[in-house]
PDB file of C-alpha atoms in Angstrom:
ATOM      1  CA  UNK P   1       0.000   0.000   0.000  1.00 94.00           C
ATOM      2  CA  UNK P   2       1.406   3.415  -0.295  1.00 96.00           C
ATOM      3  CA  UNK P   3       0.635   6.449   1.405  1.00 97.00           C
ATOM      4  CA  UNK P   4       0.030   9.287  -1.027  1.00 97.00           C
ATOM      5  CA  UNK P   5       0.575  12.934   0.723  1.00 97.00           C
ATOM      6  CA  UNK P   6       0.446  16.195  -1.496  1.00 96.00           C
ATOM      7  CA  UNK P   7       0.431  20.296  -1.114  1.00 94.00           C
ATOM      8  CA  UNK P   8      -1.743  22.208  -3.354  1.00 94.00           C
ATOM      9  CA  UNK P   9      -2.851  26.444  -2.406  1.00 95.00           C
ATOM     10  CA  UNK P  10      -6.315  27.641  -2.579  1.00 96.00           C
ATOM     11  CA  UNK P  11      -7.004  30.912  -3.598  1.00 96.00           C
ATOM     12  CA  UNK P  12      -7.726  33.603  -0.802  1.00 96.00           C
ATOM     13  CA  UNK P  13     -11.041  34.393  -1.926  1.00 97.00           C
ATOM     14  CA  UNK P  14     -12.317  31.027  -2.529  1.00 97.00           C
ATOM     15  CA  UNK P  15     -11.383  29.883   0.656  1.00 98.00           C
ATOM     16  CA  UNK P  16     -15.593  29.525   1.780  1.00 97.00           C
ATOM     17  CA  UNK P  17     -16.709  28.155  -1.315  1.00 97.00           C
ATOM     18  CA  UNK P  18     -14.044  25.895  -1.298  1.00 97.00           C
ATOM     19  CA  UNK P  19     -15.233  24.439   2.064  1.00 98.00           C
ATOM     20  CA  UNK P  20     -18.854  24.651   0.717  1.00 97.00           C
ATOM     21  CA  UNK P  21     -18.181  22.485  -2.212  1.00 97.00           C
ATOM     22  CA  UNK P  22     -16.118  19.504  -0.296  1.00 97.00           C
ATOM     23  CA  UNK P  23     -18.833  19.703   2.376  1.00 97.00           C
ATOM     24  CA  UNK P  24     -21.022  17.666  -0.552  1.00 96.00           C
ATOM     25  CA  UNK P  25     -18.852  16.143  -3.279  1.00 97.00           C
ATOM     26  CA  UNK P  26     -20.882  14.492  -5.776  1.00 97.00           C
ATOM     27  CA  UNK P  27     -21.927  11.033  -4.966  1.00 98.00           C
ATOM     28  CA  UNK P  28     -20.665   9.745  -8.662  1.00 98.00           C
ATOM     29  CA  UNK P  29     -17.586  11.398  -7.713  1.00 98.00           C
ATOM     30  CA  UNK P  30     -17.130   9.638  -4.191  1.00 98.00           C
ATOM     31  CA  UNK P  31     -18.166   6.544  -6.078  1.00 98.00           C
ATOM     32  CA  UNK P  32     -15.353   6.532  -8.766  1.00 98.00           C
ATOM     33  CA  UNK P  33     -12.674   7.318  -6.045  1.00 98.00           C
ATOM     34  CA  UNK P  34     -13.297   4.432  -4.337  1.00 98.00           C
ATOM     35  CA  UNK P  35     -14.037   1.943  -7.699  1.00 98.00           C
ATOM     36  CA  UNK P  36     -10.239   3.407  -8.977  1.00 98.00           C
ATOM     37  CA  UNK P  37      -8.518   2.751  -5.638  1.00 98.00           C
ATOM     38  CA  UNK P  38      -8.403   6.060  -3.367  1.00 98.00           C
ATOM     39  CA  UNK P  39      -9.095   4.901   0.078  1.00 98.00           C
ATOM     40  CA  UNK P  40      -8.592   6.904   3.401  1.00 98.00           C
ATOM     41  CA  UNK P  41      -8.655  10.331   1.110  1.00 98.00           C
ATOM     42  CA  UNK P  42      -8.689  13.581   3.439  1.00 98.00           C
ATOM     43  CA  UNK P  43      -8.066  16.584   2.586  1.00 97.00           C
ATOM     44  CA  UNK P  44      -6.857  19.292   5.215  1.00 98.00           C
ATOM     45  CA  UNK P  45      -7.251  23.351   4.723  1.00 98.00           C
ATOM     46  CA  UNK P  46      -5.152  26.043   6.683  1.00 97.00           C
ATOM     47  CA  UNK P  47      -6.677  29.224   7.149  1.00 96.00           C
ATOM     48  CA  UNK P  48      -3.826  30.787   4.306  1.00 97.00           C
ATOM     49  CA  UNK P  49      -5.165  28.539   1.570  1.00 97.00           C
ATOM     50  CA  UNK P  50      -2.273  26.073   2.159  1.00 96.00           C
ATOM     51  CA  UNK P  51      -4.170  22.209   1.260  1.00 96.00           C
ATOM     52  CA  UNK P  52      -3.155  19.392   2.310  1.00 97.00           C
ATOM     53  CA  UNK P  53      -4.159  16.150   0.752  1.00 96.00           C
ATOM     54  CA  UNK P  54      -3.395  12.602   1.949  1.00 98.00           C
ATOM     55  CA  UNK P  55      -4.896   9.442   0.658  1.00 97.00           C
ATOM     56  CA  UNK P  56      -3.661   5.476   0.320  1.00 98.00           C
ATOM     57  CA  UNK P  57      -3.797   3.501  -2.117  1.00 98.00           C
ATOM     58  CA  UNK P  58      -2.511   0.032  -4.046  1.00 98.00           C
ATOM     59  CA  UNK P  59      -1.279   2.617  -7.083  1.00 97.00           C
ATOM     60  CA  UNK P  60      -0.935   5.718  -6.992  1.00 95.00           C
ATOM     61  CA  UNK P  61      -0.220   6.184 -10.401  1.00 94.00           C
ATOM     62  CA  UNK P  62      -2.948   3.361 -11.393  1.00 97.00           C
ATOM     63  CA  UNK P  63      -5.446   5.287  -9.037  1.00 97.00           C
ATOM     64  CA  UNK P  64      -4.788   8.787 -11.605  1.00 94.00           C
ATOM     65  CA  UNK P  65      -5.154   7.045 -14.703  1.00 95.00           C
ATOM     66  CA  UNK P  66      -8.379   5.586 -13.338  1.00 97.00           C
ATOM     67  CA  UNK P  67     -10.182   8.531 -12.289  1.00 96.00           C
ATOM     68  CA  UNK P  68      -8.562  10.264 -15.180  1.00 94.00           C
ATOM     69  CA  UNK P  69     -10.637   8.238 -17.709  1.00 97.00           C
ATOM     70  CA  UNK P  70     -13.858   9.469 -15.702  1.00 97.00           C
ATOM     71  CA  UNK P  71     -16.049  11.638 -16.986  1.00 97.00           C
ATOM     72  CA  UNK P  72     -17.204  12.865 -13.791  1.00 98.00           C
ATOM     73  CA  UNK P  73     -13.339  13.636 -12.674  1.00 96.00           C
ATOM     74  CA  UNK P  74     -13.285  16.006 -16.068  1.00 95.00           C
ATOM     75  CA  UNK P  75     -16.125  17.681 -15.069  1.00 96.00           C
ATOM     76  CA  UNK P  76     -14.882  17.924 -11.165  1.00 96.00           C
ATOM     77  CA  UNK P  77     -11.235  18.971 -12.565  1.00 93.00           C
ATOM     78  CA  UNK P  78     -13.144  21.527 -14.395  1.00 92.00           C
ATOM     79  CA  UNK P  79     -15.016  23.046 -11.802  1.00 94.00           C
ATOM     80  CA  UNK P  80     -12.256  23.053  -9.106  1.00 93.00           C
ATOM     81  CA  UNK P  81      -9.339  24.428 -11.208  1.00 93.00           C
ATOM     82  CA  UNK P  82     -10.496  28.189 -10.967  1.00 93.00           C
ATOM     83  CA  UNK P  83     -10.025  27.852  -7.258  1.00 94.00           C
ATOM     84  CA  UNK P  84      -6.081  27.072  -6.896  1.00 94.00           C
ATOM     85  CA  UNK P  85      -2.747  29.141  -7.900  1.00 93.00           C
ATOM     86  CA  UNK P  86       0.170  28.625  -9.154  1.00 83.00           C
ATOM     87  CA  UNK P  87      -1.447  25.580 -11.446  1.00 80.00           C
ATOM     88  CA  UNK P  88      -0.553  25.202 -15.126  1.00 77.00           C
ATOM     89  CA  UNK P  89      -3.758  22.120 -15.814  1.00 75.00           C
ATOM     90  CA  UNK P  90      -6.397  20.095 -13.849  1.00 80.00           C
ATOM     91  CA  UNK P  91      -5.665  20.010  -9.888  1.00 80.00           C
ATOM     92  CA  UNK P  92      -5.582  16.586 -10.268  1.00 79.00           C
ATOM     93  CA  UNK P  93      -2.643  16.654 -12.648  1.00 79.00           C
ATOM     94  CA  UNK P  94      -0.639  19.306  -9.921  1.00 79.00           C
ATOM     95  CA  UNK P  95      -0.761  16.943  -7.108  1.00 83.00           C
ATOM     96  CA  UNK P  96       3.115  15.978  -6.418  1.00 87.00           C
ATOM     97  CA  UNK P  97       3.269  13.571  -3.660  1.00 92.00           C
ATOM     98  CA  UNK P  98       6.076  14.407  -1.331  1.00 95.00           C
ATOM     99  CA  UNK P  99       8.397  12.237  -0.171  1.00 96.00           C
ATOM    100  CA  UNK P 100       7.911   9.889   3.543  1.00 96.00           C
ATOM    101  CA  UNK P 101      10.323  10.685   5.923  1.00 97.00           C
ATOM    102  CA  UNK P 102       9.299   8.745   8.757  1.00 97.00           C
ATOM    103  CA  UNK P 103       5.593   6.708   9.784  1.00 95.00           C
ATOM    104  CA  UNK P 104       4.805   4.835  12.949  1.00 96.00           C
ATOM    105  CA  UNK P 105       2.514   2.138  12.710  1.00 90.00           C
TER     106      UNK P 105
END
């Protein structure tokens, strides 16, 4: 299994409707996370738009190219790019997972 943990930054002024809109994901977007492989997926928001994403999966790349051949991940990519700086493409497509220094199990 690997443990997938990645940095992306919100926008200032989105900050609210940022909350707002993972408060109620789609349900045919919840469903094609899990069917592609992302389990324990959280995603944690500082105050100063810093995000903080971790998830854990089988593949991580596997997991992408999954919910990259979704239909409903186009038209969530879509909708949640406006929100983020400092991205050239889909969020999805920013996400660089950093690298483990140390876990306790």
């Amino acid at each position: 299994m690997e443990r997938v943990c990645f940095l992306l930054k919100v926008r200032a002024e989105r900050l609210a409707e940022y909350r707002e809109r993972h408060a109620a994901v789609w349900p045919e977007m919840l469903r094609a996370l899990r069917a592609t492989g992302w389990r324990n997926y959280s995603l944690f928001l500082r105050d100063d738009g810093l995000l903080v994403g971790y998830l854990e999966t089988d593949d991580f790349a596997g997991a992408r190219e999954g919910m990259a051949a979704t239909e409903v991940n186009a038209r969530w990519q879509a909708e949640m790019a406006p929100f983020f700086e400092d991205l050239d493409g889909r969020p999805d497509e920013g996400m660089r997972p950093l690298t483990e220094v140390f876990h306790l199990d």
